mmCIF file of C-alpha atoms and ligand atoms in Angstrom:
data_model
loop_
_atom_site.group_PDB
_atom_site.id
_atom_site.type_symbol
_atom_site.label_atom_id
_atom_site.label_comp_id
_atom_site.label_asym_id
_atom_site.label_seq_id
_atom_site.Cartn_x
_atom_site.Cartn_y
_atom_site.Cartn_z
ATOM 1 C CA MET A 66 -6.256 13.024 -14.431
ATOM 2 C CA ARG A 67 -4.111 10.161 -13.842
ATOM 3 C CA TYR A 68 -2.954 9.393 -10.795
ATOM 4 C CA LEU A 69 -0.020 7.590 -8.770
ATOM 5 C CA ILE A 70 -1.662 4.988 -6.480
ATOM 6 C CA LEU A 71 0.919 3.717 -2.937
ATOM 7 C CA SER A 72 0.409 2.049 -0.066
ATOM 8 C CA ASP A 73 1.542 0.033 2.420
ATOM 9 C CA ILE A 74 5.531 1.695 1.844
ATOM 10 C CA HIS A 75 6.595 0.213 5.895
ATOM 11 C CA GLY A 76 9.368 2.448 6.043
ATOM 12 C CA ASN A 77 11.714 1.304 3.134
ATOM 13 C CA LEU A 78 13.148 3.893 0.843
ATOM 14 C CA THR A 79 14.675 2.308 -1.305
ATOM 15 C CA ALA A 80 11.608 0.993 -2.702
ATOM 16 C CA LEU A 81 9.764 4.517 -2.427
ATOM 17 C CA ASP A 82 12.547 5.920 -4.404
ATOM 18 C CA ALA A 83 12.800 2.770 -7.447
ATOM 19 C CA ALA A 84 8.591 3.155 -7.674
ATOM 20 C CA LEU A 85 8.843 7.578 -7.911
ATOM 21 C CA LYS A 86 11.594 7.356 -10.407
ATOM 22 C CA ALA A 87 10.069 4.602 -13.134
ATOM 23 C CA ALA A 88 6.685 7.197 -12.289
ATOM 24 C CA GLU A 89 8.113 9.585 -13.417
ATOM 25 C CA GLY A 90 6.069 12.116 -15.835
ATOM 26 C CA ARG A 91 3.734 9.844 -15.588
ATOM 27 C CA TRP A 92 1.803 10.792 -13.303
ATOM 28 C CA GLN A 93 0.153 14.090 -12.246
ATOM 29 C CA LYS A 94 -1.596 13.015 -8.618
ATOM 30 C CA ALA A 95 -0.220 10.751 -5.672
ATOM 31 C CA VAL A 96 -2.392 9.548 -3.077
ATOM 32 C CA CYS A 97 -1.176 7.099 -0.573
ATOM 33 C CA LEU A 98 -3.609 4.218 1.301
ATOM 34 C CA GLY A 99 -1.622 3.885 4.624
ATOM 35 C CA ASP A 100 0.365 2.251 6.520
ATOM 36 C CA LEU A 101 3.962 4.471 5.603
ATOM 37 C CA VAL A 102 5.883 3.108 7.603
ATOM 38 C CA ASP A 103 6.783 -0.003 10.598
ATOM 39 C CA TYR A 104 9.029 -3.187 9.144
ATOM 40 C CA GLY A 105 11.057 -0.786 7.021
ATOM 41 C CA PRO A 106 14.491 1.345 8.137
ATOM 42 C CA ASP A 107 13.529 4.773 6.811
ATOM 43 C CA PRO A 108 10.591 6.125 8.930
ATOM 44 C CA ASN A 109 11.130 9.328 8.335
ATOM 45 C CA GLU A 110 12.781 9.322 5.229
ATOM 46 C CA VAL A 111 9.306 7.899 3.814
ATOM 47 C CA ILE A 112 6.821 10.357 6.119
ATOM 48 C CA GLY A 113 8.830 13.827 4.330
ATOM 49 C CA ARG A 114 8.738 11.820 1.111
ATOM 50 C CA VAL A 115 5.587 11.622 1.404
ATOM 51 C CA GLN A 116 5.261 14.277 2.064
ATOM 52 C CA SER A 117 6.736 16.206 -0.919
ATOM 53 C CA LEU A 118 4.579 14.112 -3.615
ATOM 54 C CA LYS A 119 2.034 16.329 -1.675
ATOM 55 C CA ALA A 120 -0.160 12.851 -1.839
ATOM 56 C CA PHE A 121 -3.646 13.104 -0.051
ATOM 57 C CA THR A 122 -2.732 10.013 2.551
ATOM 58 C CA ILE A 123 -4.209 8.275 4.925
ATOM 59 C CA ARG A 124 -4.033 5.843 7.305
ATOM 60 C CA GLY A 125 -2.766 2.323 8.399
ATOM 61 C CA ASN A 126 -3.124 -0.034 11.257
ATOM 62 C CA HIS A 127 0.474 0.527 11.321
ATOM 63 C CA ASP A 128 0.811 4.160 11.447
ATOM 64 C CA LYS A 129 -2.409 4.008 14.153
ATOM 65 C CA ALA A 130 0.327 1.734 15.888
ATOM 66 C CA VAL A 131 3.278 3.750 15.749
ATOM 67 C CA VAL A 132 1.740 6.738 17.301
ATOM 68 C CA GLY A 133 -0.099 4.386 20.033
ATOM 69 C CA LEU A 134 -3.615 5.244 18.406
ATOM 70 C CA ALA A 135 -4.305 0.776 18.402
ATOM 71 C CA ASP A 136 -2.581 -0.926 20.557
ATOM 72 C CA PRO A 137 0.951 -3.167 19.885
ATOM 73 C CA ASP A 138 -0.021 -6.371 21.798
ATOM 74 C CA GLU A 139 -2.638 -6.794 19.233
ATOM 75 C CA PHE A 140 0.482 -7.468 16.598
ATOM 76 C CA ASN A 141 2.326 -11.247 16.929
ATOM 77 C CA PRO A 142 5.237 -10.451 19.322
ATOM 78 C CA ILE A 143 8.063 -9.901 16.321
ATOM 79 C CA ALA A 144 6.155 -6.875 14.039
ATOM 80 C CA ARG A 145 5.514 -5.407 17.962
ATOM 81 C CA ILE A 146 9.722 -5.284 17.718
ATOM 82 C CA SER A 147 9.447 -2.963 14.570
ATOM 83 C CA VAL A 148 6.657 -0.364 15.635
ATOM 84 C CA LEU A 149 8.401 0.097 18.966
ATOM 85 C CA TRP A 150 11.738 0.376 17.091
ATOM 86 C CA THR A 151 9.704 2.948 14.717
ATOM 87 C CA ARG A 152 8.043 4.468 17.409
ATOM 88 C CA GLU A 153 11.086 5.237 18.996
ATOM 89 C CA GLN A 154 13.049 7.209 15.530
ATOM 90 C CA LEU A 155 10.461 9.232 15.194
ATOM 91 C CA THR A 156 11.014 12.996 15.305
ATOM 92 C CA PRO A 157 7.428 14.361 16.729
ATOM 93 C CA PRO A 158 6.542 16.520 14.089
ATOM 94 C CA ASN A 159 6.319 12.946 12.127
ATOM 95 C CA ARG A 160 4.367 11.769 14.837
ATOM 96 C CA ALA A 161 1.959 14.375 14.650
ATOM 97 C CA TYR A 162 1.534 13.998 10.928
ATOM 98 C CA LEU A 163 0.538 10.486 11.315
ATOM 99 C CA GLU A 164 -1.974 10.942 14.603
ATOM 100 C CA LYS A 165 -3.458 13.378 12.202
ATOM 101 C CA LEU A 166 -4.008 11.164 9.189
ATOM 102 C CA PRO A 167 -7.963 10.968 8.235
ATOM 103 C CA SER A 168 -9.157 7.092 8.127
ATOM 104 C CA GLY A 169 -10.093 5.507 5.075
ATOM 105 C CA PRO A 170 -13.141 5.594 3.716
ATOM 106 C CA LYS A 171 -12.240 8.432 1.528
ATOM 107 C CA GLN A 172 -13.308 9.693 -2.467
ATOM 108 C CA ILE A 173 -10.984 12.240 -5.030
ATOM 109 C CA GLY A 174 -10.315 12.047 -8.998
ATOM 110 C CA GLY A 175 -14.341 9.877 -8.402
ATOM 111 C CA PHE A 176 -13.212 6.871 -7.011
ATOM 112 C CA SER A 177 -12.964 6.002 -3.751
ATOM 113 C CA ILE A 178 -9.255 4.806 -1.620
ATOM 114 C CA VAL A 179 -9.709 2.565 1.495
ATOM 115 C CA HIS A 180 -7.051 0.590 3.780
ATOM 116 C CA GLY A 181 -8.652 -2.129 4.198
ATOM 117 C CA SER A 182 -12.473 -1.930 3.576
ATOM 118 C CA LEU A 183 -14.952 0.683 2.518
ATOM 119 C CA PHE A 184 -16.099 -1.241 6.445
ATOM 120 C CA ASP A 185 -12.959 -1.365 9.119
ATOM 121 C CA GLU A 186 -9.640 0.022 8.126
ATOM 122 C CA ASP A 187 -8.169 -3.168 10.091
ATOM 123 C CA GLU A 188 -10.426 -5.295 7.692
ATOM 124 C CA TYR A 189 -8.379 -8.004 5.580
ATOM 125 C CA ILE A 190 -9.463 -8.778 1.557
ATOM 126 C CA PHE A 191 -7.935 -11.490 0.461
ATOM 127 C CA THR A 192 -10.678 -13.713 -0.788
ATOM 128 C CA PRO A 193 -13.909 -13.056 -3.095
ATOM 129 C CA GLU A 194 -16.240 -14.217 -0.552
ATOM 130 C CA LEU A 195 -14.469 -11.140 2.148
ATOM 131 C CA ALA A 196 -15.002 -8.750 -1.043
ATOM 132 C CA LEU A 197 -18.457 -9.054 -2.081
ATOM 133 C CA ASP A 198 -19.884 -6.574 0.139
ATOM 134 C CA GLY A 199 -17.687 -3.729 -0.697
ATOM 135 C CA LEU A 200 -18.603 -4.995 -4.178
ATOM 136 C CA LEU A 201 -22.516 -4.182 -3.540
ATOM 137 C CA GLU A 202 -22.029 -1.198 -1.254
ATOM 138 C CA ALA A 203 -19.103 0.297 -3.061
ATOM 139 C CA LEU A 204 -19.569 4.183 -2.871
ATOM 140 C CA THR A 205 -17.802 4.770 -6.088
ATOM 141 C CA PRO A 206 -17.079 2.075 -9.800
ATOM 142 C CA VAL A 207 -13.176 1.510 -8.578
ATOM 143 C CA THR A 208 -12.293 1.688 -4.756
ATOM 144 C CA PHE A 209 -8.943 1.057 -4.039
ATOM 145 C CA PHE A 210 -7.578 -0.390 -1.230
ATOM 146 C CA GLY A 211 -3.974 -1.607 0.627
ATOM 147 C CA HIS A 212 -3.618 -3.949 3.893
ATOM 148 C CA THR A 213 -2.636 -7.572 2.297
ATOM 149 C CA HIS A 214 0.916 -5.796 0.392
ATOM 150 C CA ILE A 215 -1.165 -8.257 -2.972
ATOM 151 C CA GLN A 216 -1.035 -6.402 -5.606
ATOM 152 C CA GLY A 217 -4.667 -7.568 -8.000
ATOM 153 C CA GLY A 218 -7.630 -7.672 -7.081
ATOM 154 C CA PHE A 219 -11.832 -8.138 -7.292
ATOM 155 C CA THR A 220 -15.258 -7.245 -9.709
ATOM 156 C CA LEU A 221 -18.698 -8.217 -10.522
ATOM 157 C CA ARG A 222 -19.459 -9.977 -13.136
ATOM 158 C CA ASP A 223 -22.010 -11.479 -14.220
ATOM 159 C CA GLY A 224 -23.534 -11.499 -10.864
ATOM 160 C CA GLN A 225 -19.749 -14.045 -9.929
ATOM 161 C CA VAL A 226 -17.145 -11.945 -8.223
ATOM 162 C CA GLU A 227 -13.804 -12.705 -10.160
ATOM 163 C CA VAL A 228 -10.904 -12.100 -8.654
ATOM 164 C CA LEU A 229 -8.183 -9.907 -11.057
ATOM 165 C CA HIS A 230 -4.229 -10.626 -10.961
ATOM 166 C CA LEU A 231 -2.536 -8.971 -13.155
ATOM 167 C CA PRO A 232 1.232 -9.684 -12.707
ATOM 168 C CA PRO A 233 3.595 -6.913 -15.787
ATOM 169 C CA ALA A 234 4.203 -9.867 -18.646
ATOM 170 C CA GLY A 235 6.913 -10.379 -20.420
ATOM 171 C CA GLY A 236 9.449 -7.298 -19.532
ATOM 172 C CA ASN A 237 6.592 -5.007 -18.932
ATOM 173 C CA PRO A 238 7.218 -3.309 -15.813
ATOM 174 C CA PHE A 239 3.600 -2.800 -15.949
ATOM 175 C CA SER A 240 0.140 -4.812 -16.337
ATOM 176 C CA THR A 241 -3.313 -2.362 -17.564
ATOM 177 C CA LEU A 242 -7.200 -3.482 -17.089
ATOM 178 C CA THR A 243 -9.414 -2.057 -18.776
ATOM 179 C CA ILE A 244 -12.584 -0.455 -16.785
ATOM 180 C CA GLU A 245 -15.437 -1.879 -18.083
ATOM 181 C CA PRO A 246 -17.989 0.343 -17.681
ATOM 182 C CA GLY A 247 -21.230 -0.820 -14.933
ATOM 183 C CA ALA A 248 -19.082 -2.552 -12.834
ATOM 184 C CA PRO A 249 -17.656 -2.635 -9.178
ATOM 185 C CA PHE A 250 -13.961 -2.422 -9.154
ATOM 186 C CA LEU A 251 -12.258 -3.853 -5.518
ATOM 187 C CA LEU A 252 -8.440 -2.995 -7.336
ATOM 188 C CA ASN A 253 -5.120 -3.145 -5.212
ATOM 189 C CA PRO A 254 -2.525 -1.222 -6.055
ATOM 190 C CA GLY A 255 0.231 -4.345 -3.739
ATOM 191 C CA SER A 256 3.000 -2.803 -1.546
ATOM 192 C CA ILE A 257 6.379 -0.683 -2.455
ATOM 193 C CA GLY A 258 7.729 -1.935 0.896
ATOM 194 C CA GLN A 259 7.046 -5.666 2.262
ATOM 195 C CA PRO A 260 5.507 -7.261 -0.945
ATOM 196 C CA ARG A 261 4.174 -10.417 -0.130
ATOM 197 C CA ASP A 262 2.566 -11.983 -3.096
ATOM 198 C CA GLY A 263 4.925 -14.337 -3.849
ATOM 199 C CA GLU A 264 6.828 -10.943 -6.256
ATOM 200 C CA PRO A 265 9.382 -9.131 -3.887
ATOM 201 C CA ARG A 266 9.753 -6.247 -6.737
ATOM 202 C CA ALA A 267 7.997 -2.796 -5.426
ATOM 203 C CA ALA A 268 4.779 -2.940 -6.153
ATOM 204 C CA PHE A 269 1.639 -0.174 -7.464
ATOM 205 C CA ALA A 270 -0.389 1.087 -9.715
ATOM 206 C CA ILE A 271 -1.368 4.478 -11.679
ATOM 207 C CA ALA A 272 -5.204 4.991 -12.462
ATOM 208 C CA ASP A 273 -6.761 6.865 -15.485
ATOM 209 C CA LEU A 274 -10.204 6.379 -14.740
ATOM 210 C CA GLU A 275 -11.420 8.857 -17.352
ATOM 211 C CA ASN A 276 -8.973 6.300 -19.954
ATOM 212 C CA ARG A 277 -10.403 3.548 -18.485
ATOM 213 C CA SER A 278 -7.306 2.353 -17.616
ATOM 214 C CA VAL A 279 -4.852 0.685 -14.227
ATOM 215 C CA GLU A 280 -1.484 -0.022 -14.470
ATOM 216 C CA PHE A 281 -0.149 -2.284 -11.971
ATOM 217 C CA TRP A 282 3.608 -1.879 -11.748
ATOM 218 C CA ARG A 283 6.382 -3.692 -10.705
ATOM 219 C CA VAL A 284 9.704 -2.212 -10.421
ATOM 220 C CA PRO A 285 13.209 -4.030 -8.846
ATOM 221 C CA TYR A 286 15.121 -2.249 -5.961
ATOM 222 C CA ASN A 287 18.256 -3.127 -4.111
ATOM 223 C CA ILE A 288 16.584 -5.142 -0.733
ATOM 224 C CA GLY A 289 20.183 -5.647 -0.236
ATOM 225 C CA ALA A 290 20.599 -1.724 1.207
ATOM 226 C CA VAL A 291 17.372 -2.684 2.895
ATOM 227 C CA GLN A 292 18.098 -5.399 5.091
ATOM 228 C CA GLU A 293 21.857 -3.714 5.484
ATOM 229 C CA ARG A 294 19.914 -0.919 7.004
ATOM 230 C CA MET A 295 17.411 -3.207 8.858
ATOM 231 C CA ALA A 296 20.532 -5.883 10.119
ATOM 232 C CA ARG A 297 21.771 -2.043 11.421
ATOM 233 C CA ALA A 298 18.979 -1.489 13.709
ATOM 234 C CA ALA A 299 18.402 -4.674 14.611
ATOM 235 C CA LEU A 300 14.758 -5.111 13.311
ATOM 236 C CA PRO A 301 13.740 -9.124 14.207
ATOM 237 C CA GLU A 302 15.436 -11.387 11.399
ATOM 238 C CA PRO A 303 12.042 -12.603 9.755
ATOM 239 C CA LEU A 304 11.065 -9.320 8.930
ATOM 240 C CA ILE A 305 14.400 -9.226 7.211
ATOM 241 C CA LEU A 306 14.531 -12.206 5.001
ATOM 242 C CA ARG A 307 11.030 -11.354 3.627
ATOM 243 C CA LEU A 308 12.215 -9.123 1.838
ATOM 244 C CA ALA A 309 13.870 -11.043 -0.576
ATOM 245 C CA PHE A 310 11.126 -13.464 -1.098
ATOM 246 C CA GLY A 311 8.682 -10.742 -0.887
ATOM 247 C CA ARG A 312 6.235 -12.950 1.803
HETATM 248 ZN ZN1 ZN B 81 0.319 -2.736 5.180
#
């Protein structure tokens, strides 16, 4: 089974649709690691699109915050403005949908999915030190996580945590990681709607674990069109600008 792995879409329908177009015909089931909404201008449209994919979806910290399951005061002032704007936009059915999203970890297709980490849906796994416990206590050989908006991940080799960073090269839209048997892998598909790894293109992954392969994809999209909608919605300027830098 080939799984489309989406994360951190953040209300960016243009990026999501560009990713879906690139991935068309290449996957059979979709999963989403949370943060469908917030920051971006299209929260209702993104929820509708994810529902149409019948994606197996867990919640992220922003999904919680916009429906009041987390305190927006824990966010920085710019993020708080966006949480409150998104909260106002949500239709009642979409609000109810977000409220009912389960938290990770969940298992599907022989792998695990979490938003932050195995132990805390709000924890960021930025470094090898932070990845170690999740690798040692993994529930399945492969765990997909999101939250950091940084594509790549970690594995254990000879007792050491190894950082995996596989940017597609040579004009290819994706690079392929081979999953070696016996080693645990913590993998981040990257963010669809607000990448923060210095590369502004939308990021996602396609996993085919029976064939021991995970593809890390990058797809360009019309960033200017999204920035225009954000400006019309009077969303904070730093959030608008960062899309172009992928930071
Ligand atoms: Zn996020």
